[in-house]
mmCIF file with all atom_site columns, C-alpha atoms (C1' of nucleotides) in Angstrom:
data_model
loop_
_atom_site.group_PDB
_atom_site.id
_atom_site.type_symbol
_atom_site.label_atom_id
_atom_site.label_alt_id
_atom_site.label_comp_id
_atom_site.label_asym_id
_atom_site.label_entity_id
_atom_site.label_seq_id
_atom_site.pdbx_PDB_ins_code
_atom_site.Cartn_x
_atom_site.Cartn_y
_atom_site.Cartn_z
_atom_site.occupancy
_atom_site.B_iso_or_equiv
_atom_site.pdbx_formal_charge
_atom_site.auth_seq_id
_atom_site.auth_comp_id
_atom_site.auth_asym_id
_atom_site.auth_atom_id
_atom_site.pdbx_PDB_model_num
ATOM 1   C CA    . UNK A 1 1   ? -14.318 -38.329 14.355  1.00 57.00 ? 127  UNK A CA    1
ATOM 2   C CA    . UNK A 1 2   ? -12.038 -35.742 12.893  1.00 51.00 ? 128  UNK A CA    1
ATOM 3   C CA    . UNK A 1 3   ? -12.563 -32.276 14.135  1.00 55.00 ? 129  UNK A CA    1
ATOM 4   C CA    . UNK A 1 4   ? -11.906 -28.935 12.574  1.00 55.00 ? 130  UNK A CA    1
ATOM 5   C CA    . UNK A 1 5   ? -8.686  -28.885 14.533  1.00 57.00 ? 131  UNK A CA    1
ATOM 6   C CA    . UNK A 1 6   ? -7.181  -31.517 12.314  1.00 55.00 ? 132  UNK A CA    1
ATOM 7   C CA    . UNK A 1 7   ? -7.498  -29.325 9.249   1.00 61.00 ? 133  UNK A CA    1
ATOM 8   C CA    . UNK A 1 8   ? -4.288  -27.556 8.570   1.00 70.00 ? 134  UNK A CA    1
ATOM 9   C CA    . UNK A 1 9   ? -4.852  -23.877 9.152   1.00 84.00 ? 135  UNK A CA    1
ATOM 10  C CA    . UNK A 1 10  ? -3.784  -21.402 6.535   1.00 89.00 ? 136  UNK A CA    1
ATOM 11  C CA    . UNK A 1 11  ? -0.354  -20.223 7.620   1.00 93.00 ? 137  UNK A CA    1
ATOM 12  C CA    . UNK A 1 12  ? -0.214  -16.632 8.760   1.00 95.00 ? 138  UNK A CA    1
ATOM 13  C CA    . UNK A 1 13  ? 0.747   -14.260 6.014   1.00 97.00 ? 139  UNK A CA    1
ATOM 14  C CA    . UNK A 1 14  ? 2.454   -10.937 6.478   1.00 98.00 ? 140  UNK A CA    1
ATOM 15  C CA    . UNK A 1 15  ? 1.942   -7.516  4.930   1.00 98.00 ? 141  UNK A CA    1
ATOM 16  C CA    . UNK A 1 16  ? 3.194   -3.986  4.978   1.00 98.00 ? 142  UNK A CA    1
ATOM 17  C CA    . UNK A 1 17  ? 0.745   -1.080  4.867   1.00 98.00 ? 143  UNK A CA    1
ATOM 18  C CA    . UNK A 1 18  ? 1.983   2.383   4.002   1.00 97.00 ? 144  UNK A CA    1
ATOM 19  C CA    . UNK A 1 19  ? 0.533   5.507   5.484   1.00 96.00 ? 145  UNK A CA    1
ATOM 20  C CA    . UNK A 1 20  ? 1.478   9.119   5.443   1.00 94.00 ? 146  UNK A CA    1
ATOM 21  C CA    . UNK A 1 21  ? 1.643   10.390  9.012   1.00 93.00 ? 147  UNK A CA    1
ATOM 22  C CA    . UNK A 1 22  ? 0.133   13.665  7.834   1.00 89.00 ? 148  UNK A CA    1
ATOM 23  C CA    . UNK A 1 23  ? -3.133  11.945  6.953   1.00 90.00 ? 149  UNK A CA    1
ATOM 24  C CA    . UNK A 1 24  ? -3.262  8.910   9.247   1.00 91.00 ? 150  UNK A CA    1
ATOM 25  C CA    . UNK A 1 25  ? -0.255  8.303   11.422  1.00 92.00 ? 151  UNK A CA    1
ATOM 26  C CA    . UNK A 1 26  ? 0.525   5.435   13.714  1.00 95.00 ? 152  UNK A CA    1
ATOM 27  C CA    . UNK A 1 27  ? -0.016  7.609   16.799  1.00 94.00 ? 153  UNK A CA    1
ATOM 28  C CA    . UNK A 1 28  ? -3.679  8.029   15.937  1.00 94.00 ? 154  UNK A CA    1
ATOM 29  C CA    . UNK A 1 29  ? -4.014  4.341   15.152  1.00 96.00 ? 155  UNK A CA    1
ATOM 30  C CA    . UNK A 1 30  ? -2.434  3.379   18.471  1.00 96.00 ? 156  UNK A CA    1
ATOM 31  C CA    . UNK A 1 31  ? -4.779  5.723   20.308  1.00 96.00 ? 157  UNK A CA    1
ATOM 32  C CA    . UNK A 1 32  ? -7.851  4.321   18.597  1.00 96.00 ? 158  UNK A CA    1
ATOM 33  C CA    . UNK A 1 33  ? -6.668  0.724   18.839  1.00 97.00 ? 159  UNK A CA    1
ATOM 34  C CA    . UNK A 1 34  ? -8.431  -0.430  15.722  1.00 97.00 ? 160  UNK A CA    1
ATOM 35  C CA    . UNK A 1 35  ? -9.185  1.006   12.313  1.00 97.00 ? 161  UNK A CA    1
ATOM 36  C CA    . UNK A 1 36  ? -10.548 0.204   8.901   1.00 97.00 ? 162  UNK A CA    1
ATOM 37  C CA    . UNK A 1 37  ? -7.782  0.638   6.328   1.00 96.00 ? 163  UNK A CA    1
ATOM 38  C CA    . UNK A 1 38  ? -9.677  2.662   3.759   1.00 95.00 ? 164  UNK A CA    1
ATOM 39  C CA    . UNK A 1 39  ? -8.685  4.702   0.773   1.00 94.00 ? 165  UNK A CA    1
ATOM 40  C CA    . UNK A 1 40  ? -6.600  2.230   -1.193  1.00 96.00 ? 166  UNK A CA    1
ATOM 41  C CA    . UNK A 1 41  ? -7.269  3.052   -4.854  1.00 95.00 ? 167  UNK A CA    1
ATOM 42  C CA    . UNK A 1 42  ? -4.905  0.790   -6.709  1.00 95.00 ? 168  UNK A CA    1
ATOM 43  C CA    . UNK A 1 43  ? -6.019  -2.474  -8.261  1.00 95.00 ? 169  UNK A CA    1
ATOM 44  C CA    . UNK A 1 44  ? -3.049  -4.569  -7.263  1.00 95.00 ? 170  UNK A CA    1
ATOM 45  C CA    . UNK A 1 45  ? -3.400  -3.492  -3.644  1.00 96.00 ? 171  UNK A CA    1
ATOM 46  C CA    . UNK A 1 46  ? -7.160  -3.903  -3.881  1.00 96.00 ? 172  UNK A CA    1
ATOM 47  C CA    . UNK A 1 47  ? -6.743  -7.493  -4.946  1.00 96.00 ? 173  UNK A CA    1
ATOM 48  C CA    . UNK A 1 48  ? -4.633  -8.204  -1.893  1.00 97.00 ? 174  UNK A CA    1
ATOM 49  C CA    . UNK A 1 49  ? -7.157  -6.551  0.414   1.00 97.00 ? 175  UNK A CA    1
ATOM 50  C CA    . UNK A 1 50  ? -10.066 -8.374  -1.177  1.00 96.00 ? 176  UNK A CA    1
ATOM 51  C CA    . UNK A 1 51  ? -8.591  -11.805 -1.797  1.00 96.00 ? 177  UNK A CA    1
ATOM 52  C CA    . UNK A 1 52  ? -5.390  -12.483 0.057   1.00 97.00 ? 178  UNK A CA    1
ATOM 53  C CA    . UNK A 1 53  ? -5.356  -10.825 3.452   1.00 98.00 ? 179  UNK A CA    1
ATOM 54  C CA    . UNK A 1 54  ? -6.929  -12.900 6.210   1.00 97.00 ? 180  UNK A CA    1
ATOM 55  C CA    . UNK A 1 55  ? -7.827  -12.525 9.855   1.00 97.00 ? 181  UNK A CA    1
ATOM 56  C CA    . UNK A 1 56  ? -4.818  -12.929 12.138  1.00 97.00 ? 182  UNK A CA    1
ATOM 57  C CA    . UNK A 1 57  ? -2.288  -11.974 9.462   1.00 97.00 ? 183  UNK A CA    1
ATOM 58  C CA    . UNK A 1 58  ? 0.526   -9.700  10.593  1.00 97.00 ? 184  UNK A CA    1
ATOM 59  C CA    . UNK A 1 59  ? 0.878   -6.137  9.383   1.00 98.00 ? 185  UNK A CA    1
ATOM 60  C CA    . UNK A 1 60  ? 3.822   -3.782  9.496   1.00 98.00 ? 186  UNK A CA    1
ATOM 61  C CA    . UNK A 1 61  ? 2.751   -0.146  9.502   1.00 98.00 ? 187  UNK A CA    1
ATOM 62  C CA    . UNK A 1 62  ? 5.146   2.053   7.545   1.00 98.00 ? 188  UNK A CA    1
ATOM 63  C CA    . UNK A 1 63  ? 5.355   5.822   7.326   1.00 97.00 ? 189  UNK A CA    1
ATOM 64  C CA    . UNK A 1 64  ? 6.131   7.178   3.867   1.00 96.00 ? 190  UNK A CA    1
ATOM 65  C CA    . UNK A 1 65  ? 6.838   10.804  3.069   1.00 94.00 ? 191  UNK A CA    1
ATOM 66  C CA    . UNK A 1 66  ? 7.998   11.151  6.636   1.00 93.00 ? 192  UNK A CA    1
ATOM 67  C CA    . UNK A 1 67  ? 11.077  11.959  8.614   1.00 93.00 ? 193  UNK A CA    1
ATOM 68  C CA    . UNK A 1 68  ? 12.264  9.407   9.185   1.00 94.00 ? 194  UNK A CA    1
ATOM 69  C CA    . UNK A 1 69  ? 10.686  6.972   6.796   1.00 96.00 ? 195  UNK A CA    1
ATOM 70  C CA    . UNK A 1 70  ? 10.258  3.917   8.976   1.00 97.00 ? 196  UNK A CA    1
ATOM 71  C CA    . UNK A 1 71  ? 8.326   0.896   10.090  1.00 97.00 ? 197  UNK A CA    1
ATOM 72  C CA    . UNK A 1 72  ? 6.571   2.377   13.072  1.00 97.00 ? 198  UNK A CA    1
ATOM 73  C CA    . UNK A 1 73  ? 4.317   -0.340  14.372  1.00 96.00 ? 199  UNK A CA    1
ATOM 74  C CA    . UNK A 1 74  ? 2.804   -3.759  14.242  1.00 97.00 ? 200  UNK A CA    1
ATOM 75  C CA    . UNK A 1 75  ? -0.813  -4.693  13.746  1.00 97.00 ? 201  UNK A CA    1
ATOM 76  C CA    . UNK A 1 76  ? -2.936  -7.707  13.060  1.00 97.00 ? 202  UNK A CA    1
ATOM 77  C CA    . UNK A 1 77  ? -5.851  -8.215  10.754  1.00 98.00 ? 203  UNK A CA    1
ATOM 78  C CA    . UNK A 1 78  ? -9.163  -8.548  12.587  1.00 98.00 ? 204  UNK A CA    1
ATOM 79  C CA    . UNK A 1 79  ? -11.565 -8.397  9.652   1.00 98.00 ? 205  UNK A CA    1
ATOM 80  C CA    . UNK A 1 80  ? -10.872 -9.561  6.118   1.00 97.00 ? 206  UNK A CA    1
ATOM 81  C CA    . UNK A 1 81  ? -11.753 -7.742  2.923   1.00 97.00 ? 207  UNK A CA    1
ATOM 82  C CA    . UNK A 1 82  ? -15.091 -5.958  2.613   1.00 97.00 ? 208  UNK A CA    1
ATOM 83  C CA    . UNK A 1 83  ? -16.270 -2.992  0.542   1.00 96.00 ? 209  UNK A CA    1
ATOM 84  C CA    . UNK A 1 84  ? -14.602 0.342   1.218   1.00 96.00 ? 210  UNK A CA    1
ATOM 85  C CA    . UNK A 1 85  ? -17.586 2.561   1.949   1.00 94.00 ? 211  UNK A CA    1
ATOM 86  C CA    . UNK A 1 86  ? -15.533 5.746   1.665   1.00 93.00 ? 212  UNK A CA    1
ATOM 87  C CA    . UNK A 1 87  ? -15.688 5.266   -2.100  1.00 92.00 ? 213  UNK A CA    1
ATOM 88  C CA    . UNK A 1 88  ? -19.438 5.948   -1.911  1.00 91.00 ? 214  UNK A CA    1
ATOM 89  C CA    . UNK A 1 89  ? -19.212 9.199   0.051   1.00 86.00 ? 215  UNK A CA    1
ATOM 90  C CA    . UNK A 1 90  ? -19.060 12.199  -2.275  1.00 84.00 ? 216  UNK A CA    1
ATOM 91  C CA    . UNK A 1 91  ? -17.576 14.391  0.431   1.00 83.00 ? 217  UNK A CA    1
ATOM 92  C CA    . UNK A 1 92  ? -14.769 11.988  1.102   1.00 83.00 ? 218  UNK A CA    1
ATOM 93  C CA    . UNK A 1 93  ? -11.328 12.483  -0.411  1.00 84.00 ? 219  UNK A CA    1
ATOM 94  C CA    . UNK A 1 94  ? -11.446 8.873   -1.538  1.00 88.00 ? 220  UNK A CA    1
ATOM 95  C CA    . UNK A 1 95  ? -14.817 9.145   -3.272  1.00 89.00 ? 221  UNK A CA    1
ATOM 96  C CA    . UNK A 1 96  ? -15.013 7.228   -6.530  1.00 88.00 ? 222  UNK A CA    1
ATOM 97  C CA    . UNK A 1 97  ? -18.148 7.866   -8.559  1.00 82.00 ? 223  UNK A CA    1
ATOM 98  C CA    . UNK A 1 98  ? -17.433 4.757   -10.608 1.00 82.00 ? 224  UNK A CA    1
ATOM 99  C CA    . UNK A 1 99  ? -17.630 2.394   -7.653  1.00 85.00 ? 225  UNK A CA    1
ATOM 100 C CA    . UNK A 1 100 ? -21.127 0.967   -7.543  1.00 85.00 ? 226  UNK A CA    1
ATOM 101 C CA    . UNK A 1 101 ? -22.341 -0.001  -4.040  1.00 87.00 ? 227  UNK A CA    1
ATOM 102 C CA    . UNK A 1 102 ? -23.944 -3.121  -5.501  1.00 86.00 ? 228  UNK A CA    1
ATOM 103 C CA    . UNK A 1 103 ? -20.652 -4.117  -7.122  1.00 88.00 ? 229  UNK A CA    1
ATOM 104 C CA    . UNK A 1 104 ? -17.921 -2.297  -5.214  1.00 93.00 ? 230  UNK A CA    1
ATOM 105 C CA    . UNK A 1 105 ? -14.581 -1.589  -6.802  1.00 94.00 ? 231  UNK A CA    1
ATOM 106 C CA    . UNK A 1 106 ? -12.593 -0.927  -3.638  1.00 95.00 ? 232  UNK A CA    1
ATOM 107 C CA    . UNK A 1 107 ? -12.056 -3.000  -0.547  1.00 96.00 ? 233  UNK A CA    1
ATOM 108 C CA    . UNK A 1 108 ? -10.559 -2.625  2.890   1.00 97.00 ? 234  UNK A CA    1
ATOM 109 C CA    . UNK A 1 109 ? -9.706  -4.671  5.952   1.00 98.00 ? 235  UNK A CA    1
ATOM 110 C CA    . UNK A 1 110 ? -9.802  -3.901  9.660   1.00 98.00 ? 236  UNK A CA    1
ATOM 111 C CA    . UNK A 1 111 ? -6.627  -4.013  11.684  1.00 98.00 ? 237  UNK A CA    1
ATOM 112 C CA    . UNK A 1 112 ? -5.927  -3.839  15.386  1.00 98.00 ? 238  UNK A CA    1
ATOM 113 C CA    . UNK A 1 113 ? -2.858  -2.262  16.882  1.00 97.00 ? 239  UNK A CA    1
ATOM 114 C CA    . UNK A 1 114 ? -0.461  -4.752  18.443  1.00 96.00 ? 240  UNK A CA    1
ATOM 115 C CA    . UNK A 1 115 ? 2.310   -2.376  19.392  1.00 95.00 ? 241  UNK A CA    1
ATOM 116 C CA    . UNK A 1 116 ? 4.650   0.394   18.406  1.00 95.00 ? 242  UNK A CA    1
ATOM 117 C CA    . UNK A 1 117 ? 8.030   -0.316  16.929  1.00 95.00 ? 243  UNK A CA    1
ATOM 118 C CA    . UNK A 1 118 ? 10.154  1.565   19.404  1.00 93.00 ? 244  UNK A CA    1
ATOM 119 C CA    . UNK A 1 119 ? 12.340  2.985   18.209  1.00 94.00 ? 245  UNK A CA    1
ATOM 120 C CA    . UNK A 1 120 ? 11.009  2.920   14.653  1.00 96.00 ? 246  UNK A CA    1
ATOM 121 C CA    . UNK A 1 121 ? 12.943  0.723   12.259  1.00 97.00 ? 247  UNK A CA    1
ATOM 122 C CA    . UNK A 1 122 ? 14.034  3.146   9.605   1.00 97.00 ? 248  UNK A CA    1
ATOM 123 C CA    . UNK A 1 123 ? 14.148  2.609   5.893   1.00 97.00 ? 249  UNK A CA    1
ATOM 124 C CA    . UNK A 1 124 ? 17.902  3.156   6.131   1.00 97.00 ? 250  UNK A CA    1
ATOM 125 C CA    . UNK A 1 125 ? 18.232  0.314   8.626   1.00 97.00 ? 251  UNK A CA    1
ATOM 126 C CA    . UNK A 1 126 ? 16.201  -1.958  6.381   1.00 97.00 ? 252  UNK A CA    1
ATOM 127 C CA    . UNK A 1 127 ? 18.343  -1.076  3.377   1.00 97.00 ? 253  UNK A CA    1
ATOM 128 C CA    . UNK A 1 128 ? 21.455  -1.886  5.361   1.00 96.00 ? 254  UNK A CA    1
ATOM 129 C CA    . UNK A 1 129 ? 20.213  -5.393  6.154   1.00 97.00 ? 255  UNK A CA    1
ATOM 130 C CA    . UNK A 1 130 ? 21.224  -7.930  3.485   1.00 96.00 ? 256  UNK A CA    1
ATOM 131 C CA    . UNK A 1 131 ? 18.332  -10.238 4.409   1.00 96.00 ? 257  UNK A CA    1
ATOM 132 C CA    . UNK A 1 132 ? 15.889  -7.522  3.351   1.00 97.00 ? 258  UNK A CA    1
ATOM 133 C CA    . UNK A 1 133 ? 17.224  -6.662  -0.105  1.00 96.00 ? 259  UNK A CA    1
ATOM 134 C CA    . UNK A 1 134 ? 14.236  -8.332  -1.725  1.00 96.00 ? 260  UNK A CA    1
ATOM 135 C CA    . UNK A 1 135 ? 11.590  -6.479  0.273   1.00 97.00 ? 261  UNK A CA    1
ATOM 136 C CA    . UNK A 1 136 ? 8.974   -5.016  -2.044  1.00 97.00 ? 262  UNK A CA    1
ATOM 137 C CA    . UNK A 1 137 ? 9.291   -1.770  -0.111  1.00 97.00 ? 263  UNK A CA    1
ATOM 138 C CA    . UNK A 1 138 ? 12.915  -1.370  -1.121  1.00 97.00 ? 264  UNK A CA    1
ATOM 139 C CA    . UNK A 1 139 ? 12.564  -2.101  -4.807  1.00 95.00 ? 265  UNK A CA    1
ATOM 140 C CA    . UNK A 1 140 ? 13.243  0.752   -7.175  1.00 92.00 ? 266  UNK A CA    1
ATOM 141 C CA    . UNK A 1 141 ? 10.049  2.535   -8.119  1.00 92.00 ? 267  UNK A CA    1
ATOM 142 C CA    . UNK A 1 142 ? 7.946   0.470   -5.720  1.00 94.00 ? 268  UNK A CA    1
ATOM 143 C CA    . UNK A 1 143 ? 4.715   2.316   -4.995  1.00 95.00 ? 269  UNK A CA    1
ATOM 144 C CA    . UNK A 1 144 ? 2.399   -0.426  -3.826  1.00 96.00 ? 270  UNK A CA    1
ATOM 145 C CA    . UNK A 1 145 ? 0.733   0.775   -0.627  1.00 97.00 ? 271  UNK A CA    1
ATOM 146 C CA    . UNK A 1 146 ? -0.308  -2.697  0.516   1.00 97.00 ? 272  UNK A CA    1
ATOM 147 C CA    . UNK A 1 147 ? 2.409   -5.212  -0.104  1.00 97.00 ? 273  UNK A CA    1
ATOM 148 C CA    . UNK A 1 148 ? 3.440   -8.717  0.893   1.00 97.00 ? 274  UNK A CA    1
ATOM 149 C CA    . UNK A 1 149 ? 6.223   -9.423  3.374   1.00 97.00 ? 275  UNK A CA    1
ATOM 150 C CA    . UNK A 1 150 ? 7.713   -12.893 3.595   1.00 97.00 ? 276  UNK A CA    1
ATOM 151 C CA    . UNK A 1 151 ? 7.823   -14.801 6.868   1.00 96.00 ? 277  UNK A CA    1
ATOM 152 C CA    . UNK A 1 152 ? 11.606  -14.545 6.769   1.00 96.00 ? 278  UNK A CA    1
ATOM 153 C CA    . UNK A 1 153 ? 11.512  -10.802 6.272   1.00 97.00 ? 279  UNK A CA    1
ATOM 154 C CA    . UNK A 1 154 ? 8.982   -10.460 9.072   1.00 97.00 ? 280  UNK A CA    1
ATOM 155 C CA    . UNK A 1 155 ? 11.257  -12.264 11.514  1.00 95.00 ? 281  UNK A CA    1
ATOM 156 C CA    . UNK A 1 156 ? 14.293  -10.235 10.489  1.00 96.00 ? 282  UNK A CA    1
ATOM 157 C CA    . UNK A 1 157 ? 12.353  -7.015  10.908  1.00 97.00 ? 283  UNK A CA    1
ATOM 158 C CA    . UNK A 1 158 ? 11.048  -7.939  14.339  1.00 96.00 ? 284  UNK A CA    1
ATOM 159 C CA    . UNK A 1 159 ? 14.537  -8.919  15.401  1.00 94.00 ? 285  UNK A CA    1
ATOM 160 C CA    . UNK A 1 160 ? 16.057  -5.690  14.104  1.00 94.00 ? 286  UNK A CA    1
ATOM 161 C CA    . UNK A 1 161 ? 13.294  -3.785  15.863  1.00 91.00 ? 287  UNK A CA    1
ATOM 162 C CA    . UNK A 1 162 ? 13.871  -5.757  19.051  1.00 82.00 ? 288  UNK A CA    1
ATOM 163 C CA    . UNK A 1 163 ? 10.278  -6.921  19.036  1.00 80.00 ? 289  UNK A CA    1
ATOM 164 C CA    . UNK A 1 164 ? 8.950   -10.227 20.200  1.00 77.00 ? 290  UNK A CA    1
ATOM 165 C CA    . UNK A 1 165 ? 6.329   -12.277 18.458  1.00 70.00 ? 291  UNK A CA    1
ATOM 166 C CA    . UNK A 1 166 ? 3.543   -11.057 20.659  1.00 64.00 ? 292  UNK A CA    1
ATOM 167 C CA    . UNK A 1 167 ? 0.591   -13.149 19.619  1.00 64.00 ? 293  UNK A CA    1
ATOM 168 C "C1'" . DG  B 2 1   ? -5.114  -3.045  -28.547 1.00 89.69 ? 30   DG  B "C1'" 1
ATOM 169 C "C1'" . DC  B 2 2   ? -1.529  0.381   -28.843 1.00 89.69 ? 31   DC  B "C1'" 1
ATOM 170 C "C1'" . DC  B 2 3   ? 0.713   4.014   -26.837 1.00 89.69 ? 32   DC  B "C1'" 1
ATOM 171 C "C1'" . DA  B 2 4   ? 1.376   9.038   -25.789 1.00 89.69 ? 33   DA  B "C1'" 1
ATOM 172 C "C1'" . DA  B 2 5   ? -0.044  12.148  -22.419 1.00 89.69 ? 34   DA  B "C1'" 1
ATOM 173 C "C1'" . DC  B 2 6   ? -1.063  12.930  -17.963 1.00 89.69 ? 35   DC  B "C1'" 1
ATOM 174 C "C1'" . DG  B 2 7   ? -1.436  12.729  -12.839 1.00 89.69 ? 36   DG  B "C1'" 1
ATOM 175 C "C1'" . DT  B 2 8   ? 0.402   10.656  -8.703  1.00 89.69 ? 37   DT  B "C1'" 1
ATOM 176 C "C1'" . DT  B 2 9   ? 3.624   8.530   -5.589  1.00 89.69 ? 38   DT  B "C1'" 1
ATOM 177 C "C1'" . DG  B 2 10  ? 7.256   8.855   -2.802  1.00 89.69 ? 39   DG  B "C1'" 1
ATOM 178 C "C1'" . DG  B 2 11  ? 12.377  8.587   -2.300  1.00 89.69 ? 40   DG  B "C1'" 1
ATOM 179 C "C1'" . DC  B 2 12  ? 15.996  11.647  -2.602  1.00 89.69 ? 41   DC  B "C1'" 1
ATOM 180 C "C1'" . DG  C 3 1   ? 11.529  20.995  -4.636  1.00 89.69 ? 1343 DG  C "C1'" 1
ATOM 181 C "C1'" . DC  C 3 2   ? 12.908  17.635  -8.062  1.00 89.69 ? 1344 DC  C "C1'" 1
ATOM 182 C "C1'" . DC  C 3 3   ? 11.973  14.024  -10.835 1.00 89.69 ? 1345 DC  C "C1'" 1
ATOM 183 C "C1'" . DA  C 3 4   ? 11.956  8.861   -11.980 1.00 89.69 ? 1346 DA  C "C1'" 1
ATOM 184 C "C1'" . DA  C 3 5   ? 8.834   5.352   -12.006 1.00 89.69 ? 1347 DA  C "C1'" 1
ATOM 185 C "C1'" . DC  C 3 6   ? 4.488   3.939   -12.264 1.00 89.69 ? 1348 DC  C "C1'" 1
ATOM 186 C "C1'" . DG  C 3 7   ? -0.675  3.464   -13.181 1.00 89.69 ? 1349 DG  C "C1'" 1
ATOM 187 C "C1'" . DT  C 3 8   ? -4.474  5.319   -15.682 1.00 89.69 ? 1350 DT  C "C1'" 1
ATOM 188 C "C1'" . DT  C 3 9   ? -6.824  7.531   -19.404 1.00 89.69 ? 1351 DT  C "C1'" 1
ATOM 189 C "C1'" . DG  C 3 10  ? -8.382  8.221   -23.830 1.00 89.69 ? 1352 DG  C "C1'" 1
ATOM 190 C "C1'" . DG  C 3 11  ? -7.672  9.014   -28.856 1.00 89.69 ? 1353 DG  C "C1'" 1
ATOM 191 C "C1'" . DC  C 3 12  ? -6.873  6.417   -32.663 1.00 89.69 ? 1354 DC  C "C1'" 1
#
DNA sequence: GCCAACGTTGGC
DNA sequence: GCCAACGTTGGC
């Protein structure tokens, strides 16, 4: 009898999450080990969080508005999309009065820290790498805070950052 | 449904 | 600090 094993698993997908170190930096994430990635208030990013990002996917953590701007760490998804409760908390910066708890507008995922990118792989280094010219991150005017990374880009980035595939 | 005005993001 | 690019809002 066929077992679940014979089903082809969904291939791992890869993502890049932006954060501003002033509000939630990688250091804090690494200390805590795991976090819920809340506060995304953009529909395109929301759709990825809700529909596309799955457990065990790989995540690059990127610092924007930082010196230097860089990919600073690697994480993996440990819980797929579920309602972002910070939208329901009036005192929270990310409160959204229009998000109804019975039909939430905003979603988040949980990620676990895999390791720091040491040293960080800077935006400049990424721009200098021909294999990364198509990265969403590097496109003119790109503002998406949760964005897809191809498997090829992921491998190039880990190689440039002297990281191993660690899981 | 159009689109001008506005607020935000985020690199530079 | 500047400002281009973008997403959202709201009048019509």
